[in-house]
CSV table of C-alpha atoms in Angstrom, one decimal:
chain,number,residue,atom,x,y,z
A,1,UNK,CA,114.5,42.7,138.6
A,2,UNK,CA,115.8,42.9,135.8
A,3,UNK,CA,115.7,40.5,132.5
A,4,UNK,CA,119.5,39.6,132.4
A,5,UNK,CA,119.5,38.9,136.2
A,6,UNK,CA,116.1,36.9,136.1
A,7,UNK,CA,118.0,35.3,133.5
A,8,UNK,CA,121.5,34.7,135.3
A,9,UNK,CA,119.4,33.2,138.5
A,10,UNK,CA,117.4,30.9,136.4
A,11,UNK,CA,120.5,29.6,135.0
A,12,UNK,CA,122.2,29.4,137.9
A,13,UNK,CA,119.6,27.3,139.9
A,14,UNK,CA,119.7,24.9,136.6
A,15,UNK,CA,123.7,24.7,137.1
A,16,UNK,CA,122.8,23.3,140.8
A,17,UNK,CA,120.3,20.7,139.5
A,18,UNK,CA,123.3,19.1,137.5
A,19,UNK,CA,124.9,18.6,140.1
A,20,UNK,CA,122.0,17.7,142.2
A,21,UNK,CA,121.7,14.7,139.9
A,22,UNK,CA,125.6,13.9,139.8
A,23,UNK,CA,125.3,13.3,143.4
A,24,UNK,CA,122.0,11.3,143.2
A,25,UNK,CA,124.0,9.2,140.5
A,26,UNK,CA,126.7,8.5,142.5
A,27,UNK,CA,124.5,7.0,145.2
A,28,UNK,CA,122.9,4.7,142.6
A,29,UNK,CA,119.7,6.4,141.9
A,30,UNK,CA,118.1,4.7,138.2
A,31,UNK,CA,119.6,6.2,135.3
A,32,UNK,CA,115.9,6.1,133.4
A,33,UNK,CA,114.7,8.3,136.4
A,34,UNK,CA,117.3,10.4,136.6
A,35,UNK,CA,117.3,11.0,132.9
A,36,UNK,CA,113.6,11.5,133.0
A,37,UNK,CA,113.9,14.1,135.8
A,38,UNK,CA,116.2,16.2,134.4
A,39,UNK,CA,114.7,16.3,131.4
A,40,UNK,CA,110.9,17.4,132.8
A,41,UNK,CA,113.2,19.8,135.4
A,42,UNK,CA,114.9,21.5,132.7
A,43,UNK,CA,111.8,21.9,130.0
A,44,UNK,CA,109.9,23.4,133.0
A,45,UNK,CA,112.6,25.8,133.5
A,46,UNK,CA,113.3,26.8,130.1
A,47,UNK,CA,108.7,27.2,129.7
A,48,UNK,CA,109.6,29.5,132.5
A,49,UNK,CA,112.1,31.6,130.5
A,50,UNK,CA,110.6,32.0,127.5
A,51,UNK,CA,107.5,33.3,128.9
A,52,UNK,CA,109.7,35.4,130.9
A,53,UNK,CA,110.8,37.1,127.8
A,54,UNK,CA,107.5,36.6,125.7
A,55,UNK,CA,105.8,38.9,128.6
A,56,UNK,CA,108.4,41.3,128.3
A,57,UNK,CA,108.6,41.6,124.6
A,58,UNK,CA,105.1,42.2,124.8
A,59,UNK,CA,105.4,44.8,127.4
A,60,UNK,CA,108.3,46.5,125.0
A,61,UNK,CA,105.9,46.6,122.2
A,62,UNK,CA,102.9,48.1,124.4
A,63,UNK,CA,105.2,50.7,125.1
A,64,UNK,CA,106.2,51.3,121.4
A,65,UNK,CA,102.6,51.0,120.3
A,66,UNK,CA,101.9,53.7,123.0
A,67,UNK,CA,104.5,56.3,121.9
A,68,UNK,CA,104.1,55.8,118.2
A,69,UNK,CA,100.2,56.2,118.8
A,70,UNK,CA,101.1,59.6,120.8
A,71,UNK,CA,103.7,61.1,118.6
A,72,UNK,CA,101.1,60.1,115.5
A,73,UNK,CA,98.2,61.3,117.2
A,74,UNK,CA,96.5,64.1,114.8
A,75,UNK,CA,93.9,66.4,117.1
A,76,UNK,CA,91.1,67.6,115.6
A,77,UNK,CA,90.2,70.9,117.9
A,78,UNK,CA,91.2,73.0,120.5
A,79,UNK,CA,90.2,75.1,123.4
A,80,UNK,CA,91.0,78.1,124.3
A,81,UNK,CA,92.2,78.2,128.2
A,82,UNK,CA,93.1,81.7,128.6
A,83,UNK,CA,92.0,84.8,126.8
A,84,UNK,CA,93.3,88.5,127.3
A,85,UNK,CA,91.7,91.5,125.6
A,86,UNK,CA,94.5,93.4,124.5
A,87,UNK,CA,93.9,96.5,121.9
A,88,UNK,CA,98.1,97.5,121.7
A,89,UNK,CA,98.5,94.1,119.4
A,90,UNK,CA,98.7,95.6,116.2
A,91,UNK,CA,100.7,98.0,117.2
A,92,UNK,CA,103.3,96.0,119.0
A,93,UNK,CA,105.5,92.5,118.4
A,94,UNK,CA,105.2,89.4,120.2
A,95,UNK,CA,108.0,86.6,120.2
A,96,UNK,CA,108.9,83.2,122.2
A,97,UNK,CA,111.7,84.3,123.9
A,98,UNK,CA,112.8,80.4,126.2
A,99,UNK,CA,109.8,79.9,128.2
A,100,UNK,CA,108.7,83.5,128.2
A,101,UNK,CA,107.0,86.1,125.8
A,102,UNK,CA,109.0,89.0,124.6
A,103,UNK,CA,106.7,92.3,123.6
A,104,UNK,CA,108.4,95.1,121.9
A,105,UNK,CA,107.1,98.2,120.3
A,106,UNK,CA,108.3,101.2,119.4
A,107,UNK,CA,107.6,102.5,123.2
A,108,UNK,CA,108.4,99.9,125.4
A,109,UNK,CA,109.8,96.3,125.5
A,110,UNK,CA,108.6,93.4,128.1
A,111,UNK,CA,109.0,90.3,129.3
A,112,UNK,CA,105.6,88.1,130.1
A,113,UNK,CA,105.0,84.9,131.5
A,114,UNK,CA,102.8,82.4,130.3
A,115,UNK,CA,99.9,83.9,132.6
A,116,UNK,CA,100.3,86.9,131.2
A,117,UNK,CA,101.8,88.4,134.0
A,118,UNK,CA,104.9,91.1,133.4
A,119,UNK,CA,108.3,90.6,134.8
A,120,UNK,CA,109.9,93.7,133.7
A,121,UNK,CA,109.5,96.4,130.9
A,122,UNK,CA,112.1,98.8,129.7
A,123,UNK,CA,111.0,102.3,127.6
A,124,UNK,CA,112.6,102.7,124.1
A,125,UNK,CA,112.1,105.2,121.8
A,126,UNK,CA,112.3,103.2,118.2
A,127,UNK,CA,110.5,104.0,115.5
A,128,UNK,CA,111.0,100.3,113.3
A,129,UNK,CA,111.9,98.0,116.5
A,130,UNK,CA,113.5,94.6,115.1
A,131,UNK,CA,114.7,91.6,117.2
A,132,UNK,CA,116.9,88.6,117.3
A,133,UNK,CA,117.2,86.2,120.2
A,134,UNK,CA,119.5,83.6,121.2
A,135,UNK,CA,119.1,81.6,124.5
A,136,UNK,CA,118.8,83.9,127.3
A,137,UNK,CA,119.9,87.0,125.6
A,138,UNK,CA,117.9,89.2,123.0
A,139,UNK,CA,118.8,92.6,121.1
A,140,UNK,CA,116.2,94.9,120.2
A,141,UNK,CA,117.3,97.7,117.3
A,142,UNK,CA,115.7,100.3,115.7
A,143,UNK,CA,116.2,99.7,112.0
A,144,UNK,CA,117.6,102.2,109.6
A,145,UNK,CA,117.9,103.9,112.7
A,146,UNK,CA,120.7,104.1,115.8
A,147,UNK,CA,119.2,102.4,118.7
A,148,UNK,CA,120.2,99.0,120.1
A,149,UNK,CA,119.6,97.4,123.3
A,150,UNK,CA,120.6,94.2,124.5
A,151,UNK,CA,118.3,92.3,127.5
A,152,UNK,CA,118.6,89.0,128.9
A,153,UNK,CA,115.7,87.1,131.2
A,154,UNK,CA,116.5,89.7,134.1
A,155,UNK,CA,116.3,92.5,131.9
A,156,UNK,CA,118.1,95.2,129.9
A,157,UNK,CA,121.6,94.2,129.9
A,158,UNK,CA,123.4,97.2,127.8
A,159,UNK,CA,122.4,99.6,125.4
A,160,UNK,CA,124.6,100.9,122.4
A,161,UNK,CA,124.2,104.0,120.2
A,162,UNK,CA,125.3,104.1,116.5
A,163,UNK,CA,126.6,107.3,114.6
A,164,UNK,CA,125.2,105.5,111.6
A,165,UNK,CA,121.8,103.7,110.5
A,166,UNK,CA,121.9,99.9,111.7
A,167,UNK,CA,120.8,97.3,108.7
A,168,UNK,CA,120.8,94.2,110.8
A,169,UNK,CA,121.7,93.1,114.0
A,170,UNK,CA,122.2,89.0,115.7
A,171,UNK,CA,123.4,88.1,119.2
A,172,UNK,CA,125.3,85.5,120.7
A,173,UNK,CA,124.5,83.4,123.4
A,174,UNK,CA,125.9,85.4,125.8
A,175,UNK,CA,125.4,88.6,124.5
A,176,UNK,CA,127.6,89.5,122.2
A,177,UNK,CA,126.1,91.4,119.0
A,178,UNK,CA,127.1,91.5,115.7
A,179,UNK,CA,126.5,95.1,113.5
A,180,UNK,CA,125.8,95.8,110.0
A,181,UNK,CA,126.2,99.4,109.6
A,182,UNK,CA,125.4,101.3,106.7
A,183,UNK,CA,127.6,104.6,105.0
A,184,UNK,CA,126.6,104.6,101.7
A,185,UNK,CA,128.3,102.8,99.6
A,186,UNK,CA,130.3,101.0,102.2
A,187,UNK,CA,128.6,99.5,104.8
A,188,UNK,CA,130.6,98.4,108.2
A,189,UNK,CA,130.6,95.0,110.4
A,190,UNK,CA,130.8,96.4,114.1
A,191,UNK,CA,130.7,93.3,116.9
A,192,UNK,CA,129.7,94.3,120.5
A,193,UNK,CA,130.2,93.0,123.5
A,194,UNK,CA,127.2,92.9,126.0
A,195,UNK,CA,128.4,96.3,127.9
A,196,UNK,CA,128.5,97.8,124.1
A,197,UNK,CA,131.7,98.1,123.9
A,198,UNK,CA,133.3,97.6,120.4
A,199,UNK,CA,135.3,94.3,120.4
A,200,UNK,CA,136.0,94.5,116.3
A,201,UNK,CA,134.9,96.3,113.3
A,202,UNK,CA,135.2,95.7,109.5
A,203,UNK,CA,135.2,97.5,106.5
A,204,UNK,CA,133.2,96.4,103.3
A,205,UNK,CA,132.0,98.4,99.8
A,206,UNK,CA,129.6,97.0,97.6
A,207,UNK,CA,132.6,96.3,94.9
A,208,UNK,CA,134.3,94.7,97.1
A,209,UNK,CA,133.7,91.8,98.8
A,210,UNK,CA,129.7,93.2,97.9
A,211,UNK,CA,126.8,94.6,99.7
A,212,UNK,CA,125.5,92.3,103.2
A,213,UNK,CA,122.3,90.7,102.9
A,214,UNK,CA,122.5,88.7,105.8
A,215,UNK,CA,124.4,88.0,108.8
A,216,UNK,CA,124.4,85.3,111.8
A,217,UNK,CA,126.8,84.5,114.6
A,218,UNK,CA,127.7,81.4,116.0
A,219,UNK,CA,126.1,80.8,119.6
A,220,UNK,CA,129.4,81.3,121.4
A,221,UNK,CA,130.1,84.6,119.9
A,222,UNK,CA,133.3,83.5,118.0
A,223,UNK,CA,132.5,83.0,114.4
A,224,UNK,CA,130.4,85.1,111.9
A,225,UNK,CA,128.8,84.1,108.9
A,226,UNK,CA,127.8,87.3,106.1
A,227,UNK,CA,126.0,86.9,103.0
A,228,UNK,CA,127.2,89.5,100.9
A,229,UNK,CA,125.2,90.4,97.4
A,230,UNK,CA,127.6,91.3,94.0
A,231,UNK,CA,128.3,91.8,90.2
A,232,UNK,CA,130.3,88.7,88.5
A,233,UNK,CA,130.4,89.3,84.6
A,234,UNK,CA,127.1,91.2,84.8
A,235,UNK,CA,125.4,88.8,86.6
A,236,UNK,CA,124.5,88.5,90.4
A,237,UNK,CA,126.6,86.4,92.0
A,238,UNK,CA,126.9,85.8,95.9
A,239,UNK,CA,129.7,85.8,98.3
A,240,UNK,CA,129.5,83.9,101.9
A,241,UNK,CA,132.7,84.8,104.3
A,242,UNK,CA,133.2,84.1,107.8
A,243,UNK,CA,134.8,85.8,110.6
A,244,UNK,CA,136.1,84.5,113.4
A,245,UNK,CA,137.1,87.0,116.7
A,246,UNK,CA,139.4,84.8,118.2
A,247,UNK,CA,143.3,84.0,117.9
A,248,UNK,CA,142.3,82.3,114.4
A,249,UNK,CA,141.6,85.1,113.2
A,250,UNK,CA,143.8,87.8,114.9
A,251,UNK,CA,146.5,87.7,111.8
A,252,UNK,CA,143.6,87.7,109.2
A,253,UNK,CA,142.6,90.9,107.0
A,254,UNK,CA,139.5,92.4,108.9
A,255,UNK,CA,139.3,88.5,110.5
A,256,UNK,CA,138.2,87.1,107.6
A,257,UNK,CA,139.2,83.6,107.5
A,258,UNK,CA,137.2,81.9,104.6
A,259,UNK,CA,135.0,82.9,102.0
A,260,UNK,CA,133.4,81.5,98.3
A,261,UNK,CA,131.7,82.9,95.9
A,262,UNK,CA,128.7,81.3,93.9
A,263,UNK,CA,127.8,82.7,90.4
A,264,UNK,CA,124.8,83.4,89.0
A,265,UNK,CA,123.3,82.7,93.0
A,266,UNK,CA,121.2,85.1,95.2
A,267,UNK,CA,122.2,83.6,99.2
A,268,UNK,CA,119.5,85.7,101.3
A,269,UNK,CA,119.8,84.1,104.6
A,270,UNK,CA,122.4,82.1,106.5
A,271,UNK,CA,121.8,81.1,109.5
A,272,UNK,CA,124.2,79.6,112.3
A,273,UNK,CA,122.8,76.1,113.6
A,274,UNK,CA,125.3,75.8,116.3
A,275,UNK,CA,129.3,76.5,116.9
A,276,UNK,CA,130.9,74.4,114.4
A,277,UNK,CA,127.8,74.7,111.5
A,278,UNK,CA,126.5,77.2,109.8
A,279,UNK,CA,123.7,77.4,106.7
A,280,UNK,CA,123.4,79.3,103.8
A,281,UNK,CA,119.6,78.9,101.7
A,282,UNK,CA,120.6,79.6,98.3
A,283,UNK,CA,117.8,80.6,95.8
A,284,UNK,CA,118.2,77.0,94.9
A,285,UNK,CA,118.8,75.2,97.6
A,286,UNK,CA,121.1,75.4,100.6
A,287,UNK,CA,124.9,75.1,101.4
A,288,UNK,CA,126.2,73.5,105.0
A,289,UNK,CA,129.5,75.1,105.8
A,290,UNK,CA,131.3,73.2,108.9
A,291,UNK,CA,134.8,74.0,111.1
A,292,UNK,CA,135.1,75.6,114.6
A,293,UNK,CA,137.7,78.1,113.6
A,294,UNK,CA,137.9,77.8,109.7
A,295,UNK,CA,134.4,77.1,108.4
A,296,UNK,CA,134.6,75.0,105.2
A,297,UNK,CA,132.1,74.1,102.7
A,298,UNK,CA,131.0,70.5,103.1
A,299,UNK,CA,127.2,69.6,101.5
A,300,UNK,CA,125.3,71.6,98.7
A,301,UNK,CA,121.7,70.4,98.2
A,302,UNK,CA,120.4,71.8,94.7
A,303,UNK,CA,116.4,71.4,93.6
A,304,UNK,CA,115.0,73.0,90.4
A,305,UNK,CA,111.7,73.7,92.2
A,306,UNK,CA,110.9,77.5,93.4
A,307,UNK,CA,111.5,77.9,97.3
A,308,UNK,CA,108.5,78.8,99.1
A,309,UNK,CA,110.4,79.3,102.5
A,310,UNK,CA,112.9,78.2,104.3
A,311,UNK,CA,113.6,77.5,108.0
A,312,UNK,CA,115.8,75.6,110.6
A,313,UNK,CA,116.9,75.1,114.1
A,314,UNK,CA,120.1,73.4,115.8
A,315,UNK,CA,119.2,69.5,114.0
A,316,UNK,CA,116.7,70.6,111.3
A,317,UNK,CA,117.0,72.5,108.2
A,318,UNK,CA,114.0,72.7,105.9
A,319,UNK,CA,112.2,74.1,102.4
A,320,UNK,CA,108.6,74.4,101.7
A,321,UNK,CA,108.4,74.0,97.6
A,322,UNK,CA,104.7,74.0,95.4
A,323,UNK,CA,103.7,70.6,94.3
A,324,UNK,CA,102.2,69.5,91.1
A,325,UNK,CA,102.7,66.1,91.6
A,326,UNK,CA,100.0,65.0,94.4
A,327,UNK,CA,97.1,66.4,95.7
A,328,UNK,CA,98.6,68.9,98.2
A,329,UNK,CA,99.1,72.0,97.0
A,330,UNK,CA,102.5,72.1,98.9
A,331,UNK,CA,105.6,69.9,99.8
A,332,UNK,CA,107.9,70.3,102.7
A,333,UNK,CA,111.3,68.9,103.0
A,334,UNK,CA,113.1,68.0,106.3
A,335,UNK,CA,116.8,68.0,106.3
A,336,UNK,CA,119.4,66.7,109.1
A,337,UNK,CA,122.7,69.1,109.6
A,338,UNK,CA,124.5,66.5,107.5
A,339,UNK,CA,122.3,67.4,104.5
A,340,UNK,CA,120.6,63.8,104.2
A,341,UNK,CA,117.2,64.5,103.8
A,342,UNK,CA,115.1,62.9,106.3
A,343,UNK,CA,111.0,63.2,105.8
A,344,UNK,CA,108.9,64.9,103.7
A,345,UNK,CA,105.0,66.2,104.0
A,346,UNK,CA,102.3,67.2,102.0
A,347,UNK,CA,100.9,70.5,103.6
A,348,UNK,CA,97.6,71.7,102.4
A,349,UNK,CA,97.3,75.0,104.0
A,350,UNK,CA,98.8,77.9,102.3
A,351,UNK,CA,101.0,80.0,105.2
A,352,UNK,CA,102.1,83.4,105.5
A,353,UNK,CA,104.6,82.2,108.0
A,354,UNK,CA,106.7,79.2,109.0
A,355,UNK,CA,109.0,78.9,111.7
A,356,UNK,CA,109.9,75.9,114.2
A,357,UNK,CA,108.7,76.4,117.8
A,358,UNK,CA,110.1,74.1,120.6
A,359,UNK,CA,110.7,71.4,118.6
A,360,UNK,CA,107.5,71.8,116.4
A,361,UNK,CA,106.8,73.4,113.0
A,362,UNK,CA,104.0,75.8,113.2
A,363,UNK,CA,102.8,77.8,109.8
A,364,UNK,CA,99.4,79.7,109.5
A,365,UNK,CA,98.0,82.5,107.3
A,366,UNK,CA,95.1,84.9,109.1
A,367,UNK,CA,92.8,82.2,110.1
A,368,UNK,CA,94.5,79.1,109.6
A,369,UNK,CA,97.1,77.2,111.3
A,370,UNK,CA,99.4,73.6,111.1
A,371,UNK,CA,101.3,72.3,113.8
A,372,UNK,CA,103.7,69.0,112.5
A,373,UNK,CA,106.9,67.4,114.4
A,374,UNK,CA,110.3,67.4,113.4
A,375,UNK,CA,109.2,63.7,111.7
A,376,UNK,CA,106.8,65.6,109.3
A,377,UNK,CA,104.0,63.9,111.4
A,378,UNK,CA,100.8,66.4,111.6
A,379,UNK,CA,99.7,67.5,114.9
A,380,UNK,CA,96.9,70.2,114.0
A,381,UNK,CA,95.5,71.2,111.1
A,382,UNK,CA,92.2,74.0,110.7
A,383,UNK,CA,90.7,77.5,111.4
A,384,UNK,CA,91.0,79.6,113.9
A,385,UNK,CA,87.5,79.9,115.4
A,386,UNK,CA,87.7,83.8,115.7
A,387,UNK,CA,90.0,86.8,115.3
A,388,UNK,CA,92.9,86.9,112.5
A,389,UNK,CA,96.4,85.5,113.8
A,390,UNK,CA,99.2,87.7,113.6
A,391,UNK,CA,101.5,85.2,115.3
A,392,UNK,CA,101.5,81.6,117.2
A,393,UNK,CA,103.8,79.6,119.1
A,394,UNK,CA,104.1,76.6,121.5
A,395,UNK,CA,104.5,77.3,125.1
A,396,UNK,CA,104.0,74.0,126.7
A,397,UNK,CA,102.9,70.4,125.7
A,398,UNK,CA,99.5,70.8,123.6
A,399,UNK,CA,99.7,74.7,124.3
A,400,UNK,CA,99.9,77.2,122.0
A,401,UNK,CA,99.9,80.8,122.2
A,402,UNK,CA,97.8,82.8,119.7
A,403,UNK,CA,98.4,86.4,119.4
A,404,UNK,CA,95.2,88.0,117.5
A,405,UNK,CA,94.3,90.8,115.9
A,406,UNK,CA,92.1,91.8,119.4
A,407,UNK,CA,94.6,90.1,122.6
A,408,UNK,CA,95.9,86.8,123.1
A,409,UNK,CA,94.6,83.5,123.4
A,410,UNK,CA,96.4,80.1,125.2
A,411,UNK,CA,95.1,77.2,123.3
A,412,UNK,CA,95.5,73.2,124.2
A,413,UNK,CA,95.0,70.7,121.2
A,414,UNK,CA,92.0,68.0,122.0
């Protein structure tokens, strides 16, 4: 039961004790006794309550102490519970891709499970393969050269072939791919759909709106956001534009439907955080753009310190800066989509990588490796006992998969 009805029925059972002793009054019962029962009746009841609801504020804040002690808990080893000898991992990529591990090379692309086990490979012939992934559907391209394939969790969904080298490529949710090709001094903005059939394309020169540095699309496929790289007054200047595919954009010049340029600024990534908000690190900080058909700018965050790195997913948005102010040699800054920030950390591991996995931040160097939450709270930190990392990510609750310089390891935190 729970607290508001054990409360309702103690009250109501007090509610027939008045008139319990209204009746008993009428019938000439002594006032003194009457007043001295209802007064023992009633501070028995009301004992009863509040230890009702002491015992279950103490229950609430076992169960808080519990959960804060978990989500605080900092391990101080691991085990390893699986280990595969595998002598291909230098020569070949491996990602998270949802609960799955995508392996590419320049040969072959696959999908493993977390045993291990295959559930399909496709051949490729790519000499640089490159991928992006977004839910259930990945693209695999050969950059600087003409190859692109598009898979999903079943396997190879449609394949496209470029007449001219691809720069970058992002997909959409459900499998629609965004393009940068390049011709020269123009470069062109060709958007797929997952059959690799050419929905739109766009036409850009390095005058004019600049050269494209980076590119994401929106998880429905609809919008896309390009960093483009220029000269303003002999300076470098940067110029962010989205594109939106749909009726919004239809009576736009190459669907352009916002842009704005930021002088004196180098933008190198932007990065889509969901349909209506989009991201865009600049060399000194970060810019939150915001609209479902007409992204607008809405939040700059400046800092005078050098960025390190930079990351984010769908709630999270954060920059890794040296610190000369405490005793770690590094300082990490969480931010929400709203551009409040949120927590901060010392880190004390210098990283060759960063990156959030499920929910965690992960970032390790060859033999090193962190694991913190989304609160900035540390998990992990320390050496890998053997083998160099080339990359690590979590796969369940405590688990981590290790890809080494020799195979691949599954280790749990204890």
């Amino acid at each position: 039961m729970n607290i508001k009805q054990r409360i309702k029925d103690i009250w109501k059972k007090r509610e027939n004790l008045k008139r319990f002793f209204i009746l008993e009054e009428r019938e000439g019962v002594s006032p003194d006794f009457l007043d001295g029962m209802k007064e023992r009746l009633l501070r028995c009841k009301d004992s009863k309550v509040l230890r009702f609801l002491t015992a279950a504020a103490g229950c609430a804040l076992l169960i808080w102490l519990v959960k804060y002690t978990i989500d605080n808990w900092q391990y101080q080893n691991y085990k390893v519970v699986t280990e595969t000898v595998q002598e291909d991992t230098v020569s070949v990529q491996y990602t998270e891709y949802g609960d799955n591990i995508l392996k590419y090379g320049g040969d072959e692309v696959s999908l493993q499970n977390r045993q291990g086990e295959t559930v399909w490979n496709e051949p490729q012939t790519m000499n640089n393969p490159t991928v992006d992934i977004c839910d259930e559907y990945c693209v695999v391209y050969d950059k600087k050269g003409t190859a692109l394939t598009i898979f999903n969790l079943q396997g190879k969904a449609g394949s496209i072939q470029t007449s001219l080298p691809i720069l970058k490529a992002k997909v959409a949710s459900q499998g629609v791919t965004a393009v940068v090709l390049e011709d020269g001094e123009t470069t062109w903005i060709n958007v797929y759909n997952v059959k690799g059939e050419e929905i739109v394309t766009a036409k850009t020169r390095v005058d004019s709106p600049g050269y494209p540095v980076d590119i994401s699309i929106s998880d429905d496929g609809l919008l896309l956001a390009v960093s483009y790289l220029k000269v303003e007054n002999n300076k470098p200047a940067s110029y962010v534009a989205f594109y939106n595919f749909g009726n919004t954009g239809q009576n736009q010049m190459d669907n352009m439907v916002s842009g704005y340029t930021y002088s004196d600024v180098i933008v190198p990534d932007v990065e889509y955080l969901n349909n209506s908000c989009a991201v865009a690190f600049r060399d000194d900080g970060f810019v939150i753009f915001k609209g479902k058909q007409i992204p607008e700018e809405m939040v700059t965050v400046k800092t005078e310190d050098e960025i390190l790195a930079v990351f984010c997913d769908e709630d999270c948005i954060g920059m890794v800066f040296r610190d000369t102010e405490s005793d770690s040699p590094y300082r990490m800054e969480l931010y929400d989509s709203s551009g409040k920030r949120k927590y901060t950390a010392g880190l004390d591991i210098s990283f060759d990588h960063i990156d959030i996995s499920k929910d965690q931040i992960i970032l390790y160097n060859n033999n090193e490796f962190a694991i913190y939450t989304l609160k900035a709270k540390c998990r992990y930190e320390g050496p890998l006992k053997e083998g160099n990392i080339r990359s690590i990510f979590k796969v369940a609750k405590n688990r981590y998969m290790a890809v080494l310089d020799g195979g691949v390891e599954t280790i749990k935190l204890k």
